[in-house]
């Protein structure tokens, strides 16, 4: 499990092989063997023995801001399962396994984009040629992705196909919006229109949530 300490004035202490979480309203004791990670987002006190228990059991202790964005982590000075995990990730970054994972991620993303465009198309009283064109194009790219086999250049190939689909997707989205909210292209730093400003803000919120899950995994 992941323990999250988010109430100000809380404390984290150790009692043998258990964590004691004391909040202003309650006291909880959790065996260390049941804990995968501890996330602290509040102003809390943490005993050195609680930190030592985390290091002994290879439990990630992560300090984060109020939004859950990680600020720092405690690491053991000796190699452990976290080190081995990172080693295996590096070792497998250009393997068939990595290709299969990347391919699946791209397929799911494109399928989601196409599904949304189809929903927009079906909710319109008049046919929109840009929507139809983008739906067809993304459908074709989906087939290409599905038919790909592993090569040493799979990253570049997938990124290229994903980029082509993204351009068609956002062109269709722009065409579906009221004229005053239409945009020419994706803009990030800074956003040059209201739609991209809202989208960038939403991505920022989602990023912190996803980053927290990845770091604690």
PDB file of C-alpha atoms in Angstrom:
ATOM      1  CA  UNK A   1       0.000   0.000   0.000  1.00  0.00           C
ATOM      2  CA  UNK A   2       0.947   3.678  -0.302  1.00  0.00           C
ATOM      3  CA  UNK A   3       0.685   5.725   2.882  1.00  0.00           C
ATOM      4  CA  UNK A   4      -0.067   9.389   2.250  1.00  0.00           C
ATOM      5  CA  UNK A   5       0.375  11.874   5.072  1.00  0.00           C
ATOM      6  CA  UNK A   6      -1.563  14.962   4.025  1.00  0.00           C
ATOM      7  CA  UNK A   7      -2.808  16.424   7.309  1.00  0.00           C
ATOM      8  CA  UNK A   8      -0.764  19.258   8.818  1.00  0.00           C
ATOM      9  CA  UNK A   9       0.581  18.586  12.290  1.00  0.00           C
ATOM     10  CA  UNK A  10       0.907  14.847  11.704  1.00  0.00           C
ATOM     11  CA  UNK A  11       3.889  12.745  12.751  1.00  0.00           C
ATOM     12  CA  UNK A  12       5.503   9.555  11.491  1.00  0.00           C
ATOM     13  CA  UNK A  13       7.338   7.388  14.018  1.00  0.00           C
ATOM     14  CA  UNK A  14       8.634   3.849  14.345  1.00  0.00           C
ATOM     15  CA  UNK A  15       7.582   1.116  16.746  1.00  0.00           C
ATOM     16  CA  UNK A  16       9.728  -1.950  16.079  1.00  0.00           C
ATOM     17  CA  UNK A  17       8.783  -2.984  12.499  1.00  0.00           C
ATOM     18  CA  UNK A  18       5.686  -0.809  12.339  1.00  0.00           C
ATOM     19  CA  UNK A  19       4.989   2.792  11.388  1.00  0.00           C
ATOM     20  CA  UNK A  20       2.985   4.955  13.790  1.00  0.00           C
ATOM     21  CA  UNK A  21       1.062   7.721  12.032  1.00  0.00           C
ATOM     22  CA  UNK A  22      -0.281  10.299  14.460  1.00  0.00           C
ATOM     23  CA  UNK A  23      -2.652  12.974  13.160  1.00  0.00           C
ATOM     24  CA  UNK A  24      -4.491  15.650  15.154  1.00  0.00           C
ATOM     25  CA  UNK A  25      -7.542  13.383  15.154  1.00  0.00           C
ATOM     26  CA  UNK A  26      -6.306   9.770  15.104  1.00  0.00           C
ATOM     27  CA  UNK A  27      -3.433   7.351  15.631  1.00  0.00           C
ATOM     28  CA  UNK A  28      -2.703   4.470  13.245  1.00  0.00           C
ATOM     29  CA  UNK A  29      -0.168   1.652  13.361  1.00  0.00           C
ATOM     30  CA  UNK A  30       0.813  -0.030  10.081  1.00  0.00           C
ATOM     31  CA  UNK A  31       3.247  -2.960   9.677  1.00  0.00           C
ATOM     32  CA  UNK A  32       6.179  -2.009   7.452  1.00  0.00           C
ATOM     33  CA  UNK A  33       5.757  -5.217   5.439  1.00  0.00           C
ATOM     34  CA  UNK A  34       2.438  -3.885   4.117  1.00  0.00           C
ATOM     35  CA  UNK A  35       3.879  -0.558   2.964  1.00  0.00           C
ATOM     36  CA  UNK A  36       5.315   0.000  -0.520  1.00  0.00           C
ATOM     37  CA  UNK A  37       5.835   3.762  -0.262  1.00  0.00           C
ATOM     38  CA  UNK A  38       5.132   6.744   1.978  1.00  0.00           C
ATOM     39  CA  UNK A  39       4.173  10.121   0.505  1.00  0.00           C
ATOM     40  CA  UNK A  40       4.322  13.193   2.744  1.00  0.00           C
ATOM     41  CA  UNK A  41       2.524  16.281   1.424  1.00  0.00           C
ATOM     42  CA  UNK A  42       1.856  18.078   4.716  1.00  0.00           C
ATOM     43  CA  UNK A  43       3.921  19.885   7.334  1.00  0.00           C
ATOM     44  CA  UNK A  44       4.714  16.821   9.436  1.00  0.00           C
ATOM     45  CA  UNK A  45       7.445  15.556  11.745  1.00  0.00           C
ATOM     46  CA  UNK A  46       9.291  12.362  10.798  1.00  0.00           C
ATOM     47  CA  UNK A  47      11.535  10.567  13.267  1.00  0.00           C
ATOM     48  CA  UNK A  48      14.966   9.404  12.165  1.00  0.00           C
ATOM     49  CA  UNK A  49      14.021   5.856  13.164  1.00  0.00           C
ATOM     50  CA  UNK A  50      11.028   5.986  10.807  1.00  0.00           C
ATOM     51  CA  UNK A  51      13.413   7.024   8.030  1.00  0.00           C
ATOM     52  CA  UNK A  52      15.782   4.183   8.968  1.00  0.00           C
ATOM     53  CA  UNK A  53      12.895   1.686   8.830  1.00  0.00           C
ATOM     54  CA  UNK A  54      12.050   2.910   5.321  1.00  0.00           C
ATOM     55  CA  UNK A  55      15.652   2.416   4.246  1.00  0.00           C
ATOM     56  CA  UNK A  56      15.922  -1.003   5.898  1.00  0.00           C
ATOM     57  CA  UNK A  57      12.764  -2.261   4.198  1.00  0.00           C
ATOM     58  CA  UNK A  58      13.481  -0.447   0.900  1.00  0.00           C
ATOM     59  CA  UNK A  59      10.300   1.594   1.246  1.00  0.00           C
ATOM     60  CA  UNK A  60      10.314   4.820  -0.744  1.00  0.00           C
ATOM     61  CA  UNK A  61       9.848   7.897   1.433  1.00  0.00           C
ATOM     62  CA  UNK A  62       8.825  10.771  -0.820  1.00  0.00           C
ATOM     63  CA  UNK A  63       8.418  14.417   0.172  1.00  0.00           C
ATOM     64  CA  UNK A  64       6.002  16.314  -2.057  1.00  0.00           C
ATOM     65  CA  UNK A  65       4.296  19.687  -2.273  1.00  0.00           C
ATOM     66  CA  UNK A  66       0.602  20.330  -1.594  1.00  0.00           C
ATOM     67  CA  UNK A  67      -0.347  19.178  -5.113  1.00  0.00           C
ATOM     68  CA  UNK A  68       1.485  15.866  -4.760  1.00  0.00           C
ATOM     69  CA  UNK A  69       4.439  16.865  -6.949  1.00  0.00           C
ATOM     70  CA  UNK A  70       7.526  15.039  -5.622  1.00  0.00           C
ATOM     71  CA  UNK A  71      10.280  17.260  -4.224  1.00  0.00           C
ATOM     72  CA  UNK A  72      12.724  14.630  -3.023  1.00  0.00           C
ATOM     73  CA  UNK A  73      13.209  11.048  -1.900  1.00  0.00           C
ATOM     74  CA  UNK A  74      15.270   9.100   0.603  1.00  0.00           C
ATOM     75  CA  UNK A  75      17.538   6.422  -0.876  1.00  0.00           C
ATOM     76  CA  UNK A  76      19.511   3.673   0.818  1.00  0.00           C
ATOM     77  CA  UNK A  77      23.277   3.946   0.268  1.00  0.00           C
ATOM     78  CA  UNK A  78      23.521   0.241  -0.606  1.00  0.00           C
ATOM     79  CA  UNK A  79      22.106  -1.395  -3.763  1.00  0.00           C
ATOM     80  CA  UNK A  80      18.612  -2.819  -3.360  1.00  0.00           C
ATOM     81  CA  UNK A  81      15.530  -3.667  -5.344  1.00  0.00           C
ATOM     82  CA  UNK A  82      15.136  -0.040  -6.504  1.00  0.00           C
ATOM     83  CA  UNK A  83      18.624  -0.110  -7.993  1.00  0.00           C
ATOM     84  CA  UNK A  84      17.879  -3.434  -9.653  1.00  0.00           C
ATOM     85  CA  UNK A  85      14.620  -2.056 -11.059  1.00  0.00           C
ATOM     86  CA  UNK A  86      16.446   0.895 -12.634  1.00  0.00           C
ATOM     87  CA  UNK A  87      19.114  -1.448 -13.998  1.00  0.00           C
ATOM     88  CA  UNK A  88      16.505  -3.660 -15.641  1.00  0.00           C
ATOM     89  CA  UNK A  89      14.686  -0.636 -17.078  1.00  0.00           C
ATOM     90  CA  UNK A  90      17.905   0.590 -18.691  1.00  0.00           C
ATOM     91  CA  UNK A  91      18.782  -2.903 -19.894  1.00  0.00           C
ATOM     92  CA  UNK A  92      15.402  -3.381 -21.576  1.00  0.00           C
ATOM     93  CA  UNK A  93      14.919   0.059 -23.131  1.00  0.00           C
ATOM     94  CA  UNK A  94      15.720  -1.156 -26.664  1.00  0.00           C
ATOM     95  CA  UNK A  95      14.298  -4.670 -26.467  1.00  0.00           C
ATOM     96  CA  UNK A  96      11.229  -6.381 -27.890  1.00  0.00           C
ATOM     97  CA  UNK A  97       9.570  -5.900 -24.495  1.00  0.00           C
ATOM     98  CA  UNK A  98      10.089  -2.133 -24.690  1.00  0.00           C
ATOM     99  CA  UNK A  99       8.743  -2.156 -28.256  1.00  0.00           C
ATOM    100  CA  UNK A 100       5.611  -4.029 -27.210  1.00  0.00           C
ATOM    101  CA  UNK A 101       4.940  -1.605 -24.344  1.00  0.00           C
ATOM    102  CA  UNK A 102       5.515   1.496 -26.511  1.00  0.00           C
ATOM    103  CA  UNK A 103       3.409   0.087 -29.317  1.00  0.00           C
ATOM    104  CA  UNK A 104       0.547  -0.632 -26.932  1.00  0.00           C
ATOM    105  CA  UNK A 105       0.707   2.872 -25.449  1.00  0.00           C
ATOM    106  CA  UNK A 106       0.588   4.504 -28.892  1.00  0.00           C
ATOM    107  CA  UNK A 107      -2.283   2.280 -30.020  1.00  0.00           C
ATOM    108  CA  UNK A 108      -4.321   3.163 -26.935  1.00  0.00           C
ATOM    109  CA  UNK A 109      -3.644   6.870 -27.397  1.00  0.00           C
ATOM    110  CA  UNK A 110      -4.644   6.862 -31.071  1.00  0.00           C
ATOM    111  CA  UNK A 111      -7.715   4.740 -30.381  1.00  0.00           C
ATOM    112  CA  UNK A 112      -8.800   7.247 -27.729  1.00  0.00           C
ATOM    113  CA  UNK A 113      -8.310  10.180 -30.108  1.00  0.00           C
ATOM    114  CA  UNK A 114     -10.274   8.460 -32.857  1.00  0.00           C
ATOM    115  CA  UNK A 115     -13.071   7.535 -30.449  1.00  0.00           C
ATOM    116  CA  UNK A 116     -13.468  11.159 -29.360  1.00  0.00           C
ATOM    117  CA  UNK A 117     -13.534  12.428 -32.947  1.00  0.00           C
ATOM    118  CA  UNK A 118     -16.189   9.854 -33.856  1.00  0.00           C
ATOM    119  CA  UNK A 119     -18.281  11.026 -30.888  1.00  0.00           C
ATOM    120  CA  UNK A 120     -17.948  14.640 -32.070  1.00  0.00           C
ATOM    121  CA  UNK A 121     -18.903  13.614 -35.604  1.00  0.00           C
ATOM    122  CA  UNK A 122     -22.000  11.732 -34.436  1.00  0.00           C
ATOM    123  CA  UNK A 123     -23.190  14.707 -32.382  1.00  0.00           C
ATOM    124  CA  UNK A 124     -23.220  17.070 -35.335  1.00  0.00           C
ATOM    125  CA  UNK A 125     -26.262  17.834 -37.430  1.00  0.00           C
ATOM    126  CA  UNK A 126     -24.125  18.510 -40.503  1.00  0.00           C
ATOM    127  CA  UNK A 127     -21.218  16.489 -41.839  1.00  0.00           C
ATOM    128  CA  UNK A 128     -17.775  17.936 -41.174  1.00  0.00           C
ATOM    129  CA  UNK A 129     -15.210  16.906 -43.817  1.00  0.00           C
ATOM    130  CA  UNK A 130     -12.242  17.714 -41.540  1.00  0.00           C
ATOM    131  CA  UNK A 131     -13.566  15.399 -38.852  1.00  0.00           C
ATOM    132  CA  UNK A 132     -14.177  12.609 -41.347  1.00  0.00           C
ATOM    133  CA  UNK A 133     -10.719  13.074 -42.867  1.00  0.00           C
ATOM    134  CA  UNK A 134      -8.962  12.972 -39.486  1.00  0.00           C
ATOM    135  CA  UNK A 135     -10.929   9.921 -38.359  1.00  0.00           C
ATOM    136  CA  UNK A 136      -9.924   8.090 -41.520  1.00  0.00           C
ATOM    137  CA  UNK A 137      -6.278   9.165 -41.249  1.00  0.00           C
ATOM    138  CA  UNK A 138      -5.937   8.139 -37.601  1.00  0.00           C
ATOM    139  CA  UNK A 139      -7.659   4.848 -38.396  1.00  0.00           C
ATOM    140  CA  UNK A 140      -5.064   4.197 -41.090  1.00  0.00           C
ATOM    141  CA  UNK A 141      -2.208   5.018 -38.724  1.00  0.00           C
ATOM    142  CA  UNK A 142      -3.700   2.674 -36.139  1.00  0.00           C
ATOM    143  CA  UNK A 143      -3.501  -0.144 -38.673  1.00  0.00           C
ATOM    144  CA  UNK A 144       0.117   0.747 -39.459  1.00  0.00           C
ATOM    145  CA  UNK A 145       1.026   0.715 -35.771  1.00  0.00           C
ATOM    146  CA  UNK A 146      -0.725  -2.614 -35.310  1.00  0.00           C
ATOM    147  CA  UNK A 147       1.269  -4.108 -38.172  1.00  0.00           C
ATOM    148  CA  UNK A 148       4.676  -2.920 -36.979  1.00  0.00           C
ATOM    149  CA  UNK A 149       7.378  -5.416 -36.087  1.00  0.00           C
ATOM    150  CA  UNK A 150      10.377  -4.836 -33.856  1.00  0.00           C
ATOM    151  CA  UNK A 151      13.363  -3.033 -35.385  1.00  0.00           C
ATOM    152  CA  UNK A 152      16.199  -0.987 -33.943  1.00  0.00           C
ATOM    153  CA  UNK A 153      14.418   2.200 -35.057  1.00  0.00           C
ATOM    154  CA  UNK A 154      11.055   1.438 -33.466  1.00  0.00           C
ATOM    155  CA  UNK A 155      11.146   4.570 -31.270  1.00  0.00           C
ATOM    156  CA  UNK A 156      11.581   6.922 -34.212  1.00  0.00           C
ATOM    157  CA  UNK A 157       8.907   5.082 -36.207  1.00  0.00           C
ATOM    158  CA  UNK A 158       6.335   5.225 -33.413  1.00  0.00           C
ATOM    159  CA  UNK A 159       7.081   8.877 -32.652  1.00  0.00           C
ATOM    160  CA  UNK A 160       6.645   9.764 -36.324  1.00  0.00           C
ATOM    161  CA  UNK A 161       3.290   8.003 -36.611  1.00  0.00           C
ATOM    162  CA  UNK A 162       2.097   9.448 -33.311  1.00  0.00           C
ATOM    163  CA  UNK A 163       3.084  12.951 -34.435  1.00  0.00           C
ATOM    164  CA  UNK A 164       1.206  12.641 -37.736  1.00  0.00           C
ATOM    165  CA  UNK A 165      -1.901  11.454 -35.905  1.00  0.00           C
ATOM    166  CA  UNK A 166      -1.622  14.275 -33.351  1.00  0.00           C
ATOM    167  CA  UNK A 167      -1.512  16.923 -36.090  1.00  0.00           C
ATOM    168  CA  UNK A 168      -4.670  15.514 -37.680  1.00  0.00           C
ATOM    169  CA  UNK A 169      -6.367  15.171 -34.301  1.00  0.00           C
ATOM    170  CA  UNK A 170      -5.814  18.766 -33.210  1.00  0.00           C
ATOM    171  CA  UNK A 171      -6.772  20.086 -36.639  1.00  0.00           C
ATOM    172  CA  UNK A 172     -10.105  18.294 -36.253  1.00  0.00           C
ATOM    173  CA  UNK A 173     -10.531  19.547 -32.683  1.00  0.00           C
ATOM    174  CA  UNK A 174      -9.933  23.128 -33.806  1.00  0.00           C
ATOM    175  CA  UNK A 175     -12.497  22.747 -36.585  1.00  0.00           C
ATOM    176  CA  UNK A 176     -15.031  21.471 -34.041  1.00  0.00           C
ATOM    177  CA  UNK A 177     -14.715  24.464 -31.717  1.00  0.00           C
ATOM    178  CA  UNK A 178     -16.581  27.777 -31.976  1.00  0.00           C
ATOM    179  CA  UNK A 179     -14.693  30.136 -34.279  1.00  0.00           C
ATOM    180  CA  UNK A 180     -13.444  32.356 -31.436  1.00  0.00           C
ATOM    181  CA  UNK A 181     -11.727  29.348 -29.815  1.00  0.00           C
ATOM    182  CA  UNK A 182     -10.208  27.874 -32.980  1.00  0.00           C
ATOM    183  CA  UNK A 183      -6.414  27.557 -33.088  1.00  0.00           C
ATOM    184  CA  UNK A 184      -3.783  26.963 -35.764  1.00  0.00           C
ATOM    185  CA  UNK A 185      -1.513  24.556 -33.898  1.00  0.00           C
ATOM    186  CA  UNK A 186      -0.501  23.267 -30.487  1.00  0.00           C
ATOM    187  CA  UNK A 187       1.353  25.922 -28.501  1.00  0.00           C
ATOM    188  CA  UNK A 188       2.957  25.301 -25.131  1.00  0.00           C
ATOM    189  CA  UNK A 189       5.382  27.844 -23.686  1.00  0.00           C
ATOM    190  CA  UNK A 190       3.514  30.092 -23.808  1.00  0.00           C
ATOM    191  CA  UNK A 191       0.088  29.115 -25.118  1.00  0.00           C
ATOM    192  CA  UNK A 192      -1.063  31.500 -27.840  1.00  0.00           C
ATOM    193  CA  UNK A 193      -4.812  30.913 -27.550  1.00  0.00           C
ATOM    194  CA  UNK A 194      -7.464  30.056 -24.911  1.00  0.00           C
ATOM    195  CA  UNK A 195      -7.819  26.391 -25.922  1.00  0.00           C
ATOM    196  CA  UNK A 196      -4.111  25.628 -25.625  1.00  0.00           C
ATOM    197  CA  UNK A 197      -3.912  27.555 -22.340  1.00  0.00           C
ATOM    198  CA  UNK A 198      -6.633  25.369 -20.807  1.00  0.00           C
ATOM    199  CA  UNK A 199      -5.146  22.196 -22.321  1.00  0.00           C
ATOM    200  CA  UNK A 200      -1.659  22.982 -20.998  1.00  0.00           C
ATOM    201  CA  UNK A 201      -3.067  23.665 -17.531  1.00  0.00           C
ATOM    202  CA  UNK A 202      -4.986  20.366 -17.597  1.00  0.00           C
ATOM    203  CA  UNK A 203      -1.869  18.496 -18.729  1.00  0.00           C
ATOM    204  CA  UNK A 204       0.033  20.061 -15.829  1.00  0.00           C
ATOM    205  CA  UNK A 205      -2.512  18.773 -13.317  1.00  0.00           C
ATOM    206  CA  UNK A 206      -2.522  15.308 -14.890  1.00  0.00           C
ATOM    207  CA  UNK A 207       1.288  15.249 -15.063  1.00  0.00           C
ATOM    208  CA  UNK A 208       1.709  15.655 -11.315  1.00  0.00           C
ATOM    209  CA  UNK A 209      -0.760  12.836 -10.633  1.00  0.00           C
ATOM    210  CA  UNK A 210       0.857  10.468 -13.133  1.00  0.00           C
ATOM    211  CA  UNK A 211       4.385  11.373 -12.000  1.00  0.00           C
ATOM    212  CA  UNK A 212       3.470  10.529  -8.411  1.00  0.00           C
ATOM    213  CA  UNK A 213       2.168   7.094  -9.402  1.00  0.00           C
ATOM    214  CA  UNK A 214       5.248   6.330 -11.518  1.00  0.00           C
ATOM    215  CA  UNK A 215       7.715   7.416  -8.840  1.00  0.00           C
ATOM    216  CA  UNK A 216       5.938   5.406  -6.160  1.00  0.00           C
ATOM    217  CA  UNK A 217       5.608   2.292  -8.324  1.00  0.00           C
TER     218      UNK A 217
END
